[in-house]
CSV table of C-alpha atoms in Angstrom, one decimal:
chain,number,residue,atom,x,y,z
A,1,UNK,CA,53.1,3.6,20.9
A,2,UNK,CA,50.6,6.5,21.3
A,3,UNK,CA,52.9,8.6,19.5
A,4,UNK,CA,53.8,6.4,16.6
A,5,UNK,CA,50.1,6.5,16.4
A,6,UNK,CA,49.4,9.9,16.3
A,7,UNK,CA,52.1,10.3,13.8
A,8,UNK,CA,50.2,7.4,11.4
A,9,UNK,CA,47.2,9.8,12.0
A,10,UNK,CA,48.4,12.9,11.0
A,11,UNK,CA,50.2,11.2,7.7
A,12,UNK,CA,46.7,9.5,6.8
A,13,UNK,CA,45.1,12.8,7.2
A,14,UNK,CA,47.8,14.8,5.1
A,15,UNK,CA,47.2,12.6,2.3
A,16,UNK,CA,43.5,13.0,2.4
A,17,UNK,CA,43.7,16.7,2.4
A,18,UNK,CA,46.6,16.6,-0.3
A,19,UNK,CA,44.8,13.8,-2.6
A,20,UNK,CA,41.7,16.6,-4.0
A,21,UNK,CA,44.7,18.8,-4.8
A,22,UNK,CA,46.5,16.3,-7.0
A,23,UNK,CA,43.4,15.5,-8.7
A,24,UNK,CA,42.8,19.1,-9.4
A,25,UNK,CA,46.8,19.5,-10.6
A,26,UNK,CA,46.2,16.4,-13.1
A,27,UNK,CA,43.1,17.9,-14.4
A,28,UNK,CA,44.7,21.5,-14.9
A,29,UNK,CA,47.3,19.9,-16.7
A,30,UNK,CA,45.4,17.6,-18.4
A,31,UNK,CA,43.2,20.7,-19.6
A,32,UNK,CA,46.3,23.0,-20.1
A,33,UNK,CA,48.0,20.2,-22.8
A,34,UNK,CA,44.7,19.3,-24.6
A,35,UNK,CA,44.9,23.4,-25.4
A,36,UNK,CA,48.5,23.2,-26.6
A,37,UNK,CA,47.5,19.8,-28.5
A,38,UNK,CA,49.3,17.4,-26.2
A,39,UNK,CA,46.4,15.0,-26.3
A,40,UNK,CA,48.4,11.9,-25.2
A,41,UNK,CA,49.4,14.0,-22.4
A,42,UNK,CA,46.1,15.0,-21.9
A,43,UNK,CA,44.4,11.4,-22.3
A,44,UNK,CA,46.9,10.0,-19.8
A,45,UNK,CA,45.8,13.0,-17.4
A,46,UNK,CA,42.2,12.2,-17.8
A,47,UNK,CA,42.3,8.4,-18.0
A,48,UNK,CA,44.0,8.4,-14.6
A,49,UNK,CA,41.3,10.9,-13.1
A,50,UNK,CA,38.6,8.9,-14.1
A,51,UNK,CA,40.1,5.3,-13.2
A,52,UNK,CA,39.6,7.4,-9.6
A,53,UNK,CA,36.3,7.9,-9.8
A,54,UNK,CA,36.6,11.9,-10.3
A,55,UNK,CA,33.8,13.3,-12.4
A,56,UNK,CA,35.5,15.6,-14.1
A,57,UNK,CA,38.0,13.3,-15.7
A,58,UNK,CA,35.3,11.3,-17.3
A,59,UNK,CA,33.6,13.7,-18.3
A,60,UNK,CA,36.7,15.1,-20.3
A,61,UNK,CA,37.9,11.8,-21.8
A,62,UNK,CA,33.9,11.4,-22.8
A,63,UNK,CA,34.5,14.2,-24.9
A,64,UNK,CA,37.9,13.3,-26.3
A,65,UNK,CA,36.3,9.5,-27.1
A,66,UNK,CA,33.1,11.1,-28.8
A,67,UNK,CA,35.3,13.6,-31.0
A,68,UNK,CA,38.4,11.2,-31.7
A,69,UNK,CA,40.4,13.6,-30.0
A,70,UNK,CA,43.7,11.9,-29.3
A,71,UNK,CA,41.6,8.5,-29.6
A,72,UNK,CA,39.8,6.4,-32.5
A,73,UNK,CA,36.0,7.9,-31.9
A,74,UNK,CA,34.0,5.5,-29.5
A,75,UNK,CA,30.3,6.8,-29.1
A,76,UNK,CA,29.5,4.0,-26.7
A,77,UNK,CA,32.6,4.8,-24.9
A,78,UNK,CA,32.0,8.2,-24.2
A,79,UNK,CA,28.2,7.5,-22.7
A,80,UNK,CA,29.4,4.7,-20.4
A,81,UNK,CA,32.0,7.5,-18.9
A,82,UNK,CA,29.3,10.4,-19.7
A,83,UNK,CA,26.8,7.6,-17.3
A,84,UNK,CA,29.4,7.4,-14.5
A,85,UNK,CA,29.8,11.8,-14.4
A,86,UNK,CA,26.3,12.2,-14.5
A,87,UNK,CA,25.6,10.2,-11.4
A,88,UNK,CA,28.4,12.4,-9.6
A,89,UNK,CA,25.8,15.3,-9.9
A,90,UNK,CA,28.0,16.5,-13.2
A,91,UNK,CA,25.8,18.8,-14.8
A,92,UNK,CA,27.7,19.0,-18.2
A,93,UNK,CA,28.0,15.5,-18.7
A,94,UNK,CA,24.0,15.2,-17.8
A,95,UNK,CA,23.5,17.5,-20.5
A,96,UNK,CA,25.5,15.6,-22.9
A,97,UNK,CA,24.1,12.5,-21.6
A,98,UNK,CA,20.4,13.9,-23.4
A,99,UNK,CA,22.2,15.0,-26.3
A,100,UNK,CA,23.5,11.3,-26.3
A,101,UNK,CA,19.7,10.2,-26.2
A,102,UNK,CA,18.6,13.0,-28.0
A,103,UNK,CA,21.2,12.2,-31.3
A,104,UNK,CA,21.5,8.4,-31.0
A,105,UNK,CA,25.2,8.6,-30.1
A,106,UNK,CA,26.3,5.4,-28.8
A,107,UNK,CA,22.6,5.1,-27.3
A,108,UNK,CA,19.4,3.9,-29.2
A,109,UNK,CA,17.7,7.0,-30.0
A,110,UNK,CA,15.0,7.8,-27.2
A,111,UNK,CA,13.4,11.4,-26.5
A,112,UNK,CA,12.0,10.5,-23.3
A,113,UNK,CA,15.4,9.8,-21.6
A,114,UNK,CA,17.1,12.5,-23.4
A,115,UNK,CA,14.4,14.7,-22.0
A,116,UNK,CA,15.1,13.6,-18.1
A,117,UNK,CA,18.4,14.0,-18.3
A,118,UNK,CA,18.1,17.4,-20.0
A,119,UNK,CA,16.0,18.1,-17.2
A,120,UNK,CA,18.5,16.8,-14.2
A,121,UNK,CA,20.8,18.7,-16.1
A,122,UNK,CA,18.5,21.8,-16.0
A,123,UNK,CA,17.8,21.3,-11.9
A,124,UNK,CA,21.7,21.2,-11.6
A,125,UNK,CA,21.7,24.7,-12.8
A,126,UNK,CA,22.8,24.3,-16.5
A,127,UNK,CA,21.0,26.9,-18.9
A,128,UNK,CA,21.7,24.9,-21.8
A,129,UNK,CA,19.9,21.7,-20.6
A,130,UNK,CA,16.8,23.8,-20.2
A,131,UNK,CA,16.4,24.7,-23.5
A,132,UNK,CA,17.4,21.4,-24.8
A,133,UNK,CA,14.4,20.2,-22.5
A,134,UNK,CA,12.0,22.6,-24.1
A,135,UNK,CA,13.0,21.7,-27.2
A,136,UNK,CA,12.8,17.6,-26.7
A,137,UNK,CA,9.5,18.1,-24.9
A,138,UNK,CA,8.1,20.0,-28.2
A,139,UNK,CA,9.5,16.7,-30.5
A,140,UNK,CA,7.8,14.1,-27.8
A,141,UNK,CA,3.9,12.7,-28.6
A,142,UNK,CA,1.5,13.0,-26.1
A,143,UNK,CA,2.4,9.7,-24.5
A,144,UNK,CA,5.9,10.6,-24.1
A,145,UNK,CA,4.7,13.6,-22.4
A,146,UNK,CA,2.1,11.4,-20.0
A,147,UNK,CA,5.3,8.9,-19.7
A,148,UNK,CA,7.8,11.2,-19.0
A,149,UNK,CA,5.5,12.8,-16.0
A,150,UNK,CA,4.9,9.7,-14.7
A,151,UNK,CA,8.5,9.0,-14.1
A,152,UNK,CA,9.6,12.1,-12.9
A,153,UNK,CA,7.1,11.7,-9.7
């Protein structure tokens, strides 16, 4: 019994240890055919990632739904798997996730929220969102800018 056990262990933990690096294979690939063009092959790669919760994934089929790349364009689309990157700590998609507020795509237009997640994007360590930021906070009134500190504390 003990060993039969043991054995169900070390299988269990194999296929923890081996899952991260099947994730990473499908998004190489996935990344790999969207360069040669293969975006079915790449949508099916990046659908699947992202139906498991890995950030990456949607944050790459957020970009193929918000260019039509290898799917009919869906702003909306793109920001609901933009939303669920961000809150993985995925710096790029936070960034893209202002732009999103910034722009109006597939969001109601609003500065102050572009402008917060410019700036999680920025404390993530993404150059861009930082100069976004700057450039959102110089478009904002003076309430936005009494608003927007009073939600960051």
């Amino acid at each position: 019994m003990k060993r039969l056990v043991g054995k169900q262990f070390i299988v269990a933990l194999t296929i923890l240890l081996c899952a991260p690096l099947a994730l990473a294979g499908l998004l190489e690939d996935g990344i790999t055919a969207q360069n040669r063009g293969d975006m079915m092959k790449a949508l099916t790669n990046f659908r699947q990632l992202a139906a498991q919760g890995d950030a990456d994934g949607q944050f790459r089929l957020s970009l193929m739904y918000s260019g039509g790349r290898g799917v009919a364009a869906d702003n909306q689309e793109a920001v609901r798997l933009l939303r669920l990157a961000a809150k993985q700590n995925h710096g790029d998609a936070q960034s893209n996730l202002g732009v999103a507020y910034n722009k109006g795509r597939g969001v109601t237009p609003n500065i102050v929220r572009a402008h917060m997640w410019f700036s999680v994007s920025a404390l993530s360590g993404n150059p861009d969102a930082a100069t976004n930021r700057e450039v959102a906070e110089r478009r904002m009134t003076p309430q936005q800018v009494d608003r927007k500190s009073t939600r960051l504390n």
